[in-house]
Amino acid sequence: AQSVAQPEDQVNVAEGNPLTVKCTYSVSGNPYLFWYVQYPNRGLQFLLKYITGDNLVKGSYGFEAEFNKSQTSFHLKKPSALVSDSALYFCAVRGGNTGGFKTIFGAGTRLFVKA
Amino acid sequence: ETGVTQSPTHLIKTRGQQVTLRCSSQSGHNTVSWYQQALGQGPQFIFQYYREEENGRGNFPPRFSGLQFPNYSSELNVNALELDDSALYLCASSHGQGVNTEAFFGQGTRLTVV
């Protein structure tokens, strides 16, 4: 069965420092991986996705993610955090041999960026 | 902001009642999916519709049903409401039914079952 794990409930980082939000997945076959961000009282917004090709994916607002097949990870990164990046971040997986159109989301990681 | 709109924004229902939630997809999108997001959890996939046909379903009982209309708007119906159905219900639209397509989410409908 497909699954996604976000091992950290919360990540704290100072403004200007690099940030990493971790995600690992379990799926048989080739996965399609996504990151979404959720601000208070808002729906989810798409940040970036990995389909195939280059393992480093660049997305919106300066975020990027690195796909690592051997470690089954897809960590979200940003070189320099902003206070406005504070939000709830979700990793999601789709596809694989049995998943089809079903999208599996992680439980989310809350990012706090201090000024 | 995406072009996906959901109504109503908030709703309070009594256990055992039925509810219908509505979603208008973003212009040009022909696929709609629905998610349930309980407090403090990630969204759980309910089902997806592509050109008025259901083409994917998560682990939800049959009392969760849906429709997609020719204009690609959609409804989520929940019968025999239970207290555990209290959650934020999110609708998302996308173009095409490819598994590699990102979704555009509405702001959600907050359902409270008392």
Tab-separated table of C-alpha atoms in Angstrom:
chain	number	residue	atom	x	y	z
A	1	ALA	CA	0.000	0.000	0.000
A	2	GLN	CA	1.107	3.547	-0.667
A	3	SER	CA	2.083	5.726	2.260
A	4	VAL	CA	3.752	9.032	3.012
A	5	ALA	CA	5.539	9.960	6.218
A	6	GLN	CA	6.457	13.413	7.421
A	7	PRO	CA	8.502	12.622	10.521
A	8	GLU	CA	8.475	16.127	12.002
A	9	ASP	CA	5.277	17.694	13.290
A	10	GLN	CA	7.002	21.063	13.474
A	11	VAL	CA	10.152	22.695	12.141
A	12	ASN	CA	11.539	25.920	13.586
A	13	VAL	CA	14.059	28.030	11.693
A	14	ALA	CA	15.366	31.567	11.881
A	15	GLU	CA	14.714	33.952	9.020
A	16	GLY	CA	17.554	33.865	6.511
A	17	ASN	CA	18.621	30.338	7.451
A	18	PRO	CA	18.120	27.341	5.162
A	19	LEU	CA	15.126	25.135	5.831
A	20	THR	CA	14.352	21.474	5.194
A	21	VAL	CA	11.005	19.744	5.595
A	22	LYS	CA	11.329	15.979	5.393
A	23	CYS	CA	9.184	13.475	3.515
A	24	THR	CA	9.584	9.759	2.888
A	25	TYR	CA	7.276	7.588	0.856
A	26	SER	CA	6.442	3.962	0.220
A	27	VAL	CA	5.055	2.912	-3.129
A	28	SER	CA	5.609	0.031	-5.502
A	29	GLY	CA	6.529	1.245	-8.944
A	30	ASN	CA	7.289	4.792	-10.022
A	31	PRO	CA	5.891	7.506	-7.769
A	32	TYR	CA	4.682	10.962	-8.607
A	33	LEU	CA	5.520	13.240	-5.681
A	34	PHE	CA	4.077	16.616	-4.763
A	35	TRP	CA	4.466	19.345	-2.162
A	36	TYR	CA	1.587	21.588	-1.149
A	37	VAL	CA	1.391	24.458	1.346
A	38	GLN	CA	-1.631	25.435	3.435
A	39	TYR	CA	-2.027	28.863	5.024
A	40	PRO	CA	-4.579	29.427	7.830
A	41	ASN	CA	-8.185	29.172	6.660
A	42	ARG	CA	-7.062	28.510	3.099
A	43	GLY	CA	-7.031	25.550	0.762
A	44	LEU	CA	-3.831	23.863	-0.321
A	45	GLN	CA	-1.528	25.520	-2.840
A	46	PHE	CA	0.712	23.550	-5.183
A	47	LEU	CA	4.457	24.171	-4.728
A	48	LEU	CA	6.241	21.625	-6.906
A	49	LYS	CA	6.225	18.069	-8.218
A	50	TYR	CA	8.567	15.295	-9.266
A	51	ILE	CA	7.550	13.252	-12.284
A	52	THR	CA	10.756	11.997	-13.840
A	53	GLY	CA	14.183	13.237	-14.854
A	54	ASP	CA	16.304	15.591	-12.788
A	55	ASN	CA	16.225	14.685	-9.111
A	56	LEU	CA	16.283	18.338	-8.052
A	57	VAL	CA	12.967	20.013	-8.703
A	58	LYS	CA	12.438	23.756	-8.458
A	59	GLY	CA	9.073	25.223	-7.576
A	60	SER	CA	7.220	28.318	-6.443
A	61	TYR	CA	8.460	30.951	-3.960
A	62	GLY	CA	12.082	29.749	-4.129
A	63	PHE	CA	11.343	26.239	-2.865
A	64	GLU	CA	13.008	23.148	-4.261
A	65	ALA	CA	12.883	19.442	-3.483
A	66	GLU	CA	15.298	16.590	-3.962
A	67	PHE	CA	14.071	13.171	-5.037
A	68	ASN	CA	16.180	10.320	-3.672
A	69	LYS	CA	15.034	6.946	-4.957
A	70	SER	CA	17.390	4.846	-2.819
A	71	GLN	CA	16.230	6.569	0.370
A	72	THR	CA	12.624	6.916	-0.867
A	73	SER	CA	12.678	10.546	0.177
A	74	PHE	CA	11.478	13.829	-1.272
A	75	HIS	CA	12.631	16.559	1.120
A	76	LEU	CA	11.516	20.151	0.623
A	77	LYS	CA	14.215	22.806	0.883
A	78	LYS	CA	14.755	26.538	0.669
A	79	PRO	CA	18.159	28.253	0.885
A	80	SER	CA	16.915	31.265	2.885
A	81	ALA	CA	13.690	31.165	4.900
A	82	LEU	CA	11.245	34.070	5.152
A	83	VAL	CA	8.789	34.780	7.951
A	84	SER	CA	6.053	34.581	5.328
A	85	ASP	CA	7.004	30.924	4.685
A	86	SER	CA	5.425	30.012	8.027
A	87	ALA	CA	2.604	27.609	7.145
A	88	LEU	CA	1.590	23.957	7.056
A	89	TYR	CA	3.361	21.849	4.443
A	90	PHE	CA	2.090	18.592	2.980
A	91	CYS	CA	3.913	15.972	0.961
A	92	ALA	CA	1.787	13.774	-1.319
A	93	VAL	CA	2.292	10.742	-3.543
A	94	ARG	CA	0.344	9.439	-6.486
A	95	GLY	CA	0.709	6.653	-9.043
A	96	GLY	CA	2.751	3.538	-8.530
A	97	ASN	CA	1.599	0.087	-9.554
A	98	THR	CA	-1.617	0.116	-7.556
A	99	GLY	CA	-2.292	3.711	-6.608
A	100	GLY	CA	-3.778	5.039	-9.799
A	101	PHE	CA	-5.430	8.393	-9.258
A	102	LYS	CA	-5.560	8.057	-5.486
A	103	THR	CA	-3.479	10.784	-3.836
A	104	ILE	CA	-1.979	10.026	-0.441
A	105	PHE	CA	-1.027	12.993	1.754
A	106	GLY	CA	1.294	13.050	4.725
A	107	ALA	CA	0.081	14.348	8.074
A	108	GLY	CA	1.752	17.694	7.489
A	109	THR	CA	4.656	19.635	8.989
A	110	ARG	CA	4.150	23.037	10.526
A	111	LEU	CA	6.957	25.435	9.672
A	112	PHE	CA	7.688	28.374	11.971
A	113	VAL	CA	10.142	30.996	10.735
A	114	LYS	CA	11.265	33.458	13.409
A	115	ALA	CA	12.279	36.997	12.546
B	1	GLU	CA	-6.043	32.356	-5.349
B	2	THR	CA	-7.206	29.462	-7.504
B	3	GLY	CA	-10.397	29.569	-9.527
B	4	VAL	CA	-11.921	26.722	-7.508
B	5	THR	CA	-14.890	27.824	-5.410
B	6	GLN	CA	-16.732	25.831	-2.782
B	7	SER	CA	-20.042	26.423	-1.066
B	8	PRO	CA	-21.036	26.792	1.630
B	9	THR	CA	-17.959	27.831	3.611
B	10	HIS	CA	-19.358	26.606	6.916
B	11	LEU	CA	-22.155	24.216	7.761
B	12	ILE	CA	-23.617	22.701	10.916
B	13	LYS	CA	-25.665	19.515	10.666
B	14	THR	CA	-27.211	17.058	13.091
B	15	ARG	CA	-26.150	13.424	13.294
B	16	GLY	CA	-28.198	11.298	10.893
B	17	GLN	CA	-28.899	14.136	8.467
B	18	GLN	CA	-27.722	14.372	4.876
B	19	VAL	CA	-25.523	17.107	3.407
B	20	THR	CA	-24.555	18.295	-0.070
B	21	LEU	CA	-21.381	20.265	-0.685
B	22	ARG	CA	-20.710	22.040	-3.961
B	23	CYS	CA	-17.626	22.840	-5.991
B	24	SER	CA	-16.993	24.856	-9.137
B	25	SER	CA	-13.790	23.845	-10.867
B	26	GLN	CA	-11.224	26.167	-12.356
B	27	SER	CA	-11.905	27.190	-15.942
B	28	GLY	CA	-10.589	24.573	-18.390
B	29	HIS	CA	-10.356	21.819	-15.777
B	30	ASN	CA	-12.307	18.615	-16.385
B	31	THR	CA	-11.245	16.602	-13.333
B	32	VAL	CA	-12.488	17.113	-9.783
B	33	SER	CA	-11.380	15.335	-6.626
B	34	TRP	CA	-12.677	15.560	-3.060
B	35	TYR	CA	-10.776	15.263	0.208
B	36	GLN	CA	-11.657	15.133	3.890
B	37	GLN	CA	-9.257	16.913	6.235
B	38	ALA	CA	-9.843	16.236	9.908
B	39	LEU	CA	-8.349	18.634	12.444
B	40	GLY	CA	-4.589	18.224	12.665
B	41	GLN	CA	-4.393	15.683	9.856
B	42	GLY	CA	-3.552	15.606	6.191
B	43	PRO	CA	-6.266	15.473	3.530
B	44	GLN	CA	-7.776	12.027	2.913
B	45	PHE	CA	-8.748	11.201	-0.674
B	46	ILE	CA	-12.481	10.495	-1.042
B	47	PHE	CA	-12.911	10.155	-4.811
B	48	GLN	CA	-12.158	11.686	-8.189
B	49	TYR	CA	-14.378	12.416	-11.190
B	50	TYR	CA	-13.234	12.810	-14.775
B	51	ARG	CA	-15.765	13.870	-17.400
B	52	GLU	CA	-18.695	12.907	-15.154
B	53	GLU	CA	-17.353	9.428	-14.329
B	54	GLU	CA	-15.827	8.349	-11.010
B	55	ASN	CA	-12.323	7.037	-11.765
B	56	GLY	CA	-10.793	6.665	-8.323
B	57	ARG	CA	-12.029	6.168	-4.781
B	58	GLY	CA	-10.427	6.164	-1.359
B	59	ASN	CA	-11.430	4.200	1.733
B	60	PHE	CA	-14.762	5.873	2.388
B	61	PRO	CA	-18.113	4.120	2.830
B	62	PRO	CA	-20.856	4.251	0.167
B	63	ARG	CA	-22.730	6.936	2.109
B	64	PHE	CA	-20.141	9.289	0.614
B	65	SER	CA	-21.204	9.817	-2.981
B	66	GLY	CA	-20.643	12.371	-5.673
B	67	LEU	CA	-21.611	13.800	-8.996
B	68	GLN	CA	-19.876	15.737	-11.709
B	69	PHE	CA	-21.946	17.812	-14.094
B	70	PRO	CA	-21.390	18.571	-17.802
B	71	ASN	CA	-19.850	21.941	-16.859
B	72	TYR	CA	-17.412	19.963	-14.644
B	73	SER	CA	-18.749	21.370	-11.384
B	74	SER	CA	-19.262	18.758	-8.710
B	75	GLU	CA	-21.201	17.781	-5.609
B	76	LEU	CA	-20.252	15.688	-2.617
B	77	ASN	CA	-23.164	14.059	-0.800
B	78	VAL	CA	-22.886	12.482	2.611
B	79	ASN	CA	-25.810	10.506	4.015
B	80	ALA	CA	-26.488	9.454	7.602
B	81	LEU	CA	-23.989	11.922	9.038
B	82	GLU	CA	-21.826	10.781	11.929
B	83	LEU	CA	-19.960	12.899	14.464
B	84	ASP	CA	-16.640	11.759	12.920
B	85	ASP	CA	-17.660	13.311	9.618
B	86	SER	CA	-16.875	16.717	11.141
B	87	ALA	CA	-13.982	18.012	9.065
B	88	LEU	CA	-12.835	20.430	6.376
B	89	TYR	CA	-13.918	19.131	2.976
B	90	LEU	CA	-11.672	20.189	0.139
B	91	CYS	CA	-12.398	20.132	-3.546
B	92	ALA	CA	-9.601	20.227	-6.113
B	93	SER	CA	-9.657	20.504	-9.874
B	94	SER	CA	-7.112	19.671	-12.537
B	95	HIS	CA	-6.860	19.384	-16.287
B	96	GLY	CA	-6.904	15.837	-17.571
B	97	GLN	CA	-6.787	12.642	-15.572
B	98	GLY	CA	-3.058	12.087	-15.623
B	99	VAL	CA	-1.546	10.897	-12.365
B	100	ASN	CA	1.255	13.425	-12.772
B	101	THR	CA	-1.082	16.433	-12.772
B	102	GLU	CA	-1.117	18.840	-9.860
B	103	ALA	CA	-4.414	19.871	-8.293
B	104	PHE	CA	-5.804	23.329	-7.558
B	105	PHE	CA	-7.720	23.465	-4.302
B	106	GLY	CA	-10.667	25.476	-3.123
B	107	GLN	CA	-10.807	27.010	0.336
B	108	GLY	CA	-12.943	24.194	1.657
B	109	THR	CA	-16.228	23.699	3.474
B	110	ARG	CA	-16.032	23.331	7.234
B	111	LEU	CA	-18.675	20.750	8.258
B	112	THR	CA	-19.605	20.349	11.910
B	113	VAL	CA	-21.853	17.448	12.895
B	114	VAL	CA	-23.521	17.774	16.293
